[in-house]
PDB file of C-alpha atoms in Angstrom:
ATOM      1  CA  MET F   1     -25.524   7.168   4.830  1.00 49.00           C
ATOM      2  CA  GLY F   2     -23.262   6.781   7.056  1.00 54.00           C
ATOM      3  CA  LYS F   3     -20.083   4.281   7.556  1.00 67.00           C
ATOM      4  CA  ALA F   4     -21.860   1.185   8.061  1.00 70.00           C
ATOM      5  CA  SER F   5     -21.620  -0.191  11.904  1.00 74.00           C
ATOM      6  CA  ASP F   6     -19.368  -2.241  14.072  1.00 75.00           C
ATOM      7  CA  THR F   7     -22.457  -4.111  15.853  1.00 77.00           C
ATOM      8  CA  GLY F   8     -24.774  -4.411  13.468  1.00 76.00           C
ATOM      9  CA  GLY F   9     -26.759  -1.468  15.393  1.00 78.00           C
ATOM     10  CA  VAL F  10     -26.518  -3.095  18.270  1.00 79.00           C
ATOM     11  CA  LYS F  11     -24.413  -0.770  21.037  1.00 78.00           C
ATOM     12  CA  PRO F  12     -21.539  -2.795  22.286  1.00 76.00           C
ATOM     13  CA  MET F  13     -21.288  -4.267  25.688  1.00 73.00           C
ATOM     14  CA  ALA F  14     -18.447  -5.535  27.613  1.00 71.00           C
ATOM     15  CA  ILE F  15     -19.143  -9.590  28.214  1.00 73.00           C
ATOM     16  CA  ALA F  16     -16.057  -9.157  30.276  1.00 72.00           C
ATOM     17  CA  GLY F  17     -17.896  -7.858  33.092  1.00 71.00           C
ATOM     18  CA  ARG F  18     -16.760  -5.140  35.234  1.00 74.00           C
ATOM     19  CA  PHE F  19     -13.939  -7.815  36.315  1.00 76.00           C
ATOM     20  CA  VAL F  20     -11.873  -6.800  33.443  1.00 79.00           C
ATOM     21  CA  ASN F  21     -10.063  -4.589  34.634  1.00 81.00           C
ATOM     22  CA  GLU F  22      -7.313  -5.603  37.704  1.00 84.00           C
ATOM     23  CA  ARG F  23      -8.276  -2.852  40.027  1.00 84.00           C
ATOM     24  CA  GLU F  24     -11.865  -3.867  39.944  1.00 81.00           C
ATOM     25  CA  ARG F  25     -11.120  -7.133  40.634  1.00 81.00           C
ATOM     26  CA  LEU F  26      -8.997  -5.824  43.485  1.00 83.00           C
ATOM     27  CA  LEU F  27     -11.768  -4.110  45.411  1.00 84.00           C
ATOM     28  CA  GLY F  28     -13.536  -8.091  46.177  1.00 84.00           C
ATOM     29  CA  MET F  29     -15.277 -10.736  44.395  1.00 84.00           C
ATOM     30  CA  THR F  30     -18.124 -12.546  45.318  1.00 88.00           C
ATOM     31  CA  ASP F  31     -17.870 -16.118  45.190  1.00 91.00           C
ATOM     32  CA  ALA F  32     -20.662 -16.005  42.104  1.00 90.00           C
ATOM     33  CA  GLU F  33     -18.877 -13.243  40.388  1.00 87.00           C
ATOM     34  CA  ARG F  34     -15.348 -15.120  41.064  1.00 88.00           C
ATOM     35  CA  ALA F  35     -16.958 -18.528  39.573  1.00 90.00           C
ATOM     36  CA  PHE F  36     -18.249 -15.810  36.182  1.00 87.00           C
ATOM     37  CA  ARG F  37     -15.053 -14.935  36.014  1.00 86.00           C
ATOM     38  CA  LYS F  38     -13.824 -18.497  36.193  1.00 90.00           C
ATOM     39  CA  GLN F  39     -15.838 -19.360  33.609  1.00 90.00           C
ATOM     40  CA  TRP F  40     -15.061 -16.544  31.269  1.00 86.00           C
ATOM     41  CA  LEU F  41     -11.415 -17.112  31.037  1.00 88.00           C
ATOM     42  CA  LYS F  42     -12.045 -21.183  30.570  1.00 90.00           C
ATOM     43  CA  ASP F  43     -14.434 -19.595  27.241  1.00 87.00           C
ATOM     44  CA  GLN F  44     -11.314 -17.621  25.912  1.00 85.00           C
ATOM     45  CA  GLU F  45      -9.345 -20.704  25.563  1.00 88.00           C
ATOM     46  CA  LEU F  46      -9.223 -22.140  22.026  1.00 85.00           C
ATOM     47  CA  SER F  47     -10.432 -25.502  21.487  1.00 86.00           C
ATOM     48  CA  PRO F  48      -7.131 -27.625  19.019  1.00 86.00           C
ATOM     49  CA  ASN F  49      -9.100 -27.416  15.729  1.00 86.00           C
ATOM     50  CA  GLU F  50      -9.085 -23.055  15.792  1.00 81.00           C
ATOM     51  CA  PRO F  51      -9.010 -20.997  13.922  1.00 80.00           C
ATOM     52  CA  ARG F  52     -10.850 -22.909  11.434  1.00 85.00           C
ATOM     53  CA  VAL F  53     -10.096 -21.911   7.667  1.00 83.00           C
ATOM     54  CA  VAL F  54     -13.252 -22.542   5.526  1.00 88.00           C
ATOM     55  CA  PRO F  55     -11.859 -22.714   1.619  1.00 88.00           C
ATOM     56  CA  GLU F  56     -16.019 -21.793   1.228  1.00 93.00           C
ATOM     57  CA  ILE F  57     -15.624 -19.133   2.648  1.00 92.00           C
ATOM     58  CA  TYR F  58     -12.384 -17.201   0.966  1.00 89.00           C
ATOM     59  CA  LYS F  59     -14.414 -18.330  -2.384  1.00 91.00           C
ATOM     60  CA  ALA F  60     -17.433 -16.577  -0.975  1.00 93.00           C
ATOM     61  CA  THR F  61     -16.021 -13.100  -0.300  1.00 92.00           C
ATOM     62  CA  HIS F  62     -13.654 -12.881  -3.040  1.00 92.00           C
ATOM     63  CA  ASN F  63     -14.796 -12.599  -6.851  1.00 94.00           C
ATOM     64  CA  PRO F  64     -12.991 -14.996  -9.660  1.00 95.00           C
ATOM     65  CA  ILE F  65     -11.215 -11.861 -10.591  1.00 97.00           C
ATOM     66  CA  ARG F  66      -9.738 -11.093  -7.220  1.00 95.00           C
ATOM     67  CA  ARG F  67      -8.656 -14.471  -6.503  1.00 94.00           C
ATOM     68  CA  PHE F  68      -6.478 -14.541 -10.473  1.00 96.00           C
ATOM     69  CA  TYR F  69      -4.509 -11.594  -9.265  1.00 94.00           C
ATOM     70  CA  ARG F  70      -4.450 -12.679  -5.858  1.00 95.00           C
ATOM     71  CA  TYR F  71      -3.102 -15.968  -6.569  1.00 96.00           C
ATOM     72  CA  PRO F  72       0.823 -15.742  -7.157  1.00 96.00           C
ATOM     73  CA  LEU F  73       1.367 -13.449  -3.722  1.00 96.00           C
ATOM     74  CA  ASN F  74      -1.200 -16.788  -1.985  1.00 95.00           C
ATOM     75  CA  GLN F  75       1.025 -19.543  -3.218  1.00 97.00           C
ATOM     76  CA  TYR F  76       4.418 -17.609  -2.005  1.00 97.00           C
ATOM     77  CA  GLN F  77       2.273 -17.173   1.100  1.00 96.00           C
ATOM     78  CA  ASN F  78       1.217 -21.022   1.603  1.00 95.00           C
ATOM     79  CA  PHE F  79       5.019 -21.352   0.629  1.00 97.00           C
ATOM     80  CA  LEU F  80       6.714 -19.272   3.584  1.00 97.00           C
ATOM     81  CA  THR F  81       3.845 -19.432   6.080  1.00 95.00           C
ATOM     82  CA  PRO F  82       5.755 -22.992   7.293  1.00 96.00           C
ATOM     83  CA  ILE F  83       9.230 -21.608   7.529  1.00 96.00           C
ATOM     84  CA  LEU F  84       8.286 -18.387   9.240  1.00 96.00           C
ATOM     85  CA  GLY F  85       4.906 -18.362  10.577  1.00 94.00           C
ATOM     86  CA  ALA F  86       1.000 -16.924   9.333  1.00 92.00           C
ATOM     87  CA  GLU F  87       1.690 -13.577  10.902  1.00 95.00           C
ATOM     88  CA  ARG F  88       5.114 -13.152   9.588  1.00 97.00           C
ATOM     89  CA  ALA F  89       4.398 -14.859   6.157  1.00 97.00           C
ATOM     90  CA  ALA F  90       1.416 -12.224   5.517  1.00 96.00           C
ATOM     91  CA  VAL F  91       3.827  -9.356   6.544  1.00 97.00           C
ATOM     92  CA  TRP F  92       5.736 -10.321   3.862  1.00 97.00           C
ATOM     93  CA  ARG F  93       2.782 -11.167   1.609  1.00 97.00           C
ATOM     94  CA  TYR F  94       1.765  -7.126   2.427  1.00 97.00           C
ATOM     95  CA  MET F  95       5.425  -5.741   1.570  1.00 98.00           C
ATOM     96  CA  THR F  96       5.931  -8.064  -1.517  1.00 97.00           C
ATOM     97  CA  ALA F  97       2.834  -6.640  -3.119  1.00 97.00           C
ATOM     98  CA  LYS F  98       3.418  -3.379  -1.965  1.00 97.00           C
ATOM     99  CA  THR F  99       7.251  -2.963  -3.344  1.00 98.00           C
ATOM    100  CA  THR F 100       6.183  -4.537  -6.268  1.00 97.00           C
ATOM    101  CA  MET F 101       3.973  -1.844  -6.838  1.00 97.00           C
ATOM    102  CA  PHE F 102       5.491   1.178  -6.552  1.00 98.00           C
ATOM    103  CA  ILE F 103       8.583  -0.177  -8.924  1.00 98.00           C
ATOM    104  CA  VAL F 104       5.456  -0.616 -11.574  1.00 98.00           C
ATOM    105  CA  LEU F 105       4.836   3.266 -10.856  1.00 98.00           C
ATOM    106  CA  VAL F 106       8.447   4.439 -11.227  1.00 98.00           C
ATOM    107  CA  TYR F 107       9.074   2.535 -13.756  1.00 97.00           C
ATOM    108  CA  ALA F 108       6.187   3.423 -16.189  1.00 96.00           C
ATOM    109  CA  GLY F 109       6.532   7.057 -14.512  1.00 92.00           C
ATOM    110  CA  TYR F 110      10.012   6.749 -16.163  1.00 93.00           C
ATOM    111  CA  TYR F 111       9.005   5.250 -19.770  1.00 93.00           C
ATOM    112  CA  THR F 112       5.677   8.426 -19.866  1.00 89.00           C
ATOM    113  CA  ILE F 113       8.183  11.082 -18.982  1.00 87.00           C
ATOM    114  CA  LYS F 114      11.320   9.896 -21.429  1.00 88.00           C
ATOM    115  CA  TYR F 115       9.455   8.713 -24.284  1.00 88.00           C
ATOM    116  CA  HIS F 116       5.978  10.675 -23.802  1.00 86.00           C
ATOM    117  CA  GLY F 117       7.195  13.384 -23.803  1.00 82.00           C
ATOM    118  CA  ASN F 118       5.017  16.997 -24.471  1.00 84.00           C
ATOM    119  CA  GLU F 119       7.187  17.392 -27.966  1.00 82.00           C
ATOM    120  CA  TRP F 120       5.809  19.466 -31.391  1.00 82.00           C
ATOM    121  CA  ASP F 121       4.170  16.869 -32.964  1.00 83.00           C
ATOM    122  CA  ARG F 122       1.747  15.485 -29.967  1.00 83.00           C
ATOM    123  CA  LYS F 123      -0.833  16.973 -27.758  1.00 82.00           C
ATOM    124  CA  THR F 124       0.008  14.928 -24.898  1.00 83.00           C
ATOM    125  CA  GLY F 125       3.147  14.114 -22.800  1.00 83.00           C
ATOM    126  CA  TRP F 126       4.303  15.643 -19.787  1.00 83.00           C
ATOM    127  CA  LYS F 127       6.325  18.950 -19.895  1.00 81.00           C
ATOM    128  CA  VAL F 128       9.537  18.849 -18.219  1.00 78.00           C
ATOM    129  CA  PHE F 129      11.421  21.605 -17.867  1.00 77.00           C
ATOM    130  CA  SER F 130      14.510  22.634 -16.593  1.00 78.00           C
ATOM    131  CA  SER F 131      15.819  25.465 -14.903  1.00 82.00           C
ATOM    132  CA  ARG F 132      19.216  27.240 -15.895  1.00 81.00           C
ATOM    133  CA  PRO F 133      21.900  26.316 -13.481  1.00 84.00           C
ATOM    134  CA  ILE F 134      22.923  29.013 -10.573  1.00 88.00           C
ATOM    135  CA  VAL F 135      25.719  31.004 -11.337  1.00 89.00           C
ATOM    136  CA  LEU F 136      26.628  33.318  -8.723  1.00 91.00           C
ATOM    137  CA  PRO F 137      29.071  36.357  -8.890  1.00 90.00           C
ATOM    138  CA  GLY F 138      33.002  35.112  -8.777  1.00 89.00           C
ATOM    139  CA  ASP F 139      31.949  31.097 -10.129  1.00 90.00           C
ATOM    140  CA  PRO F 140      33.829  29.995 -13.655  1.00 88.00           C
ATOM    141  CA  GLY F 141      31.681  31.340 -16.453  1.00 83.00           C
ATOM    142  CA  TYR F 142      29.539  34.084 -14.786  1.00 88.00           C
ATOM    143  CA  PRO F 143      27.110  36.107 -15.758  1.00 85.00           C
ATOM    144  CA  LYS F 144      25.474  33.068 -17.141  1.00 84.00           C
ATOM    145  CA  LEU F 145      23.804  34.041 -20.053  1.00 84.00           C
ATOM    146  CA  SER F 146      20.418  32.369 -22.009  1.00 83.00           C
ATOM    147  CA  ASP F 147      20.871  29.645 -24.853  1.00 82.00           C
ATOM    148  CA  ARG F 148      18.122  31.168 -26.255  1.00 83.00           C
ATOM    149  CA  THR F 149      19.183  32.965 -28.207  1.00 86.00           C
ATOM    150  CA  LYS F 150      15.783  33.935 -30.663  1.00 87.00           C
ATOM    151  CA  PRO F 151      12.277  34.304 -29.905  1.00 86.00           C
ATOM    152  CA  SER F 152      12.133  30.846 -31.730  1.00 82.00           C
ATOM    153  CA  ASP F 153      13.660  28.974 -29.469  1.00 82.00           C
ATOM    154  CA  TYR F 154      11.279  30.098 -26.494  1.00 82.00           C
ATOM    155  CA  ALA F 155       8.489  27.198 -26.289  1.00 81.00           C
ATOM    156  CA  SER F 156       9.904  25.162 -28.836  1.00 81.00           C
ATOM    157  CA  ARG F 157       8.562  21.828 -27.537  1.00 81.00           C
ATOM    158  CA  GLY F 158      11.692  20.429 -29.409  1.00 79.00           C
ATOM    159  CA  PHE F 159      10.924  21.357 -32.913  1.00 84.00           C
ATOM    160  CA  ASN F 160      14.503  23.208 -33.333  1.00 80.00           C
ATOM    161  CA  ASN F 161      16.376  19.917 -32.673  1.00 78.00           C
ATOM    162  CA  VAL F 162      14.463  18.076 -35.713  1.00 79.00           C
ATOM    163  CA  THR F 163      16.432  16.556 -38.501  1.00 81.00           C
ATOM    164  CA  LEU F 164      14.678  16.030 -42.133  1.00 78.00           C
ATOM    165  CA  ASN F 165      16.061  13.002 -43.728  1.00 79.00           C
ATOM    166  CA  LEU F 166      15.254  13.899 -47.327  1.00 69.00           C
TER     167      LEU F 166
END
């Protein structure tokens, strides 16, 4: 199955007719076409009570779990709507949600790297490697020799730094 059709399988058609473009209108219109255009423009005007918000539609299209986790930011958006307007409040809600998710991901990654590293006493965890500092000829400390002097210093995964409490 492919992508769902935007038109439900019905071929799209322009309801504005050929006079949606100004160039077409300048070529000349008959009285019937002028009446059609006038009626079409009148039909585009919304009534004073539109757009209409129906809470039952929200409940029908959002399951209870989704309504639960969206509730705090919906309240935030409802608070901002009289101050900023509906469109800006929706943008602030969206940006607040994405920023919060980004910060949580950064903190979770930092916590995982700091406290759950791949050390000798566990099989899992992230391996973090650090390179030796670059030392060029003429720099103090040139030539920089490796801190690893014994074969057991390689791939020790923190075992050499263990202190025994006996």
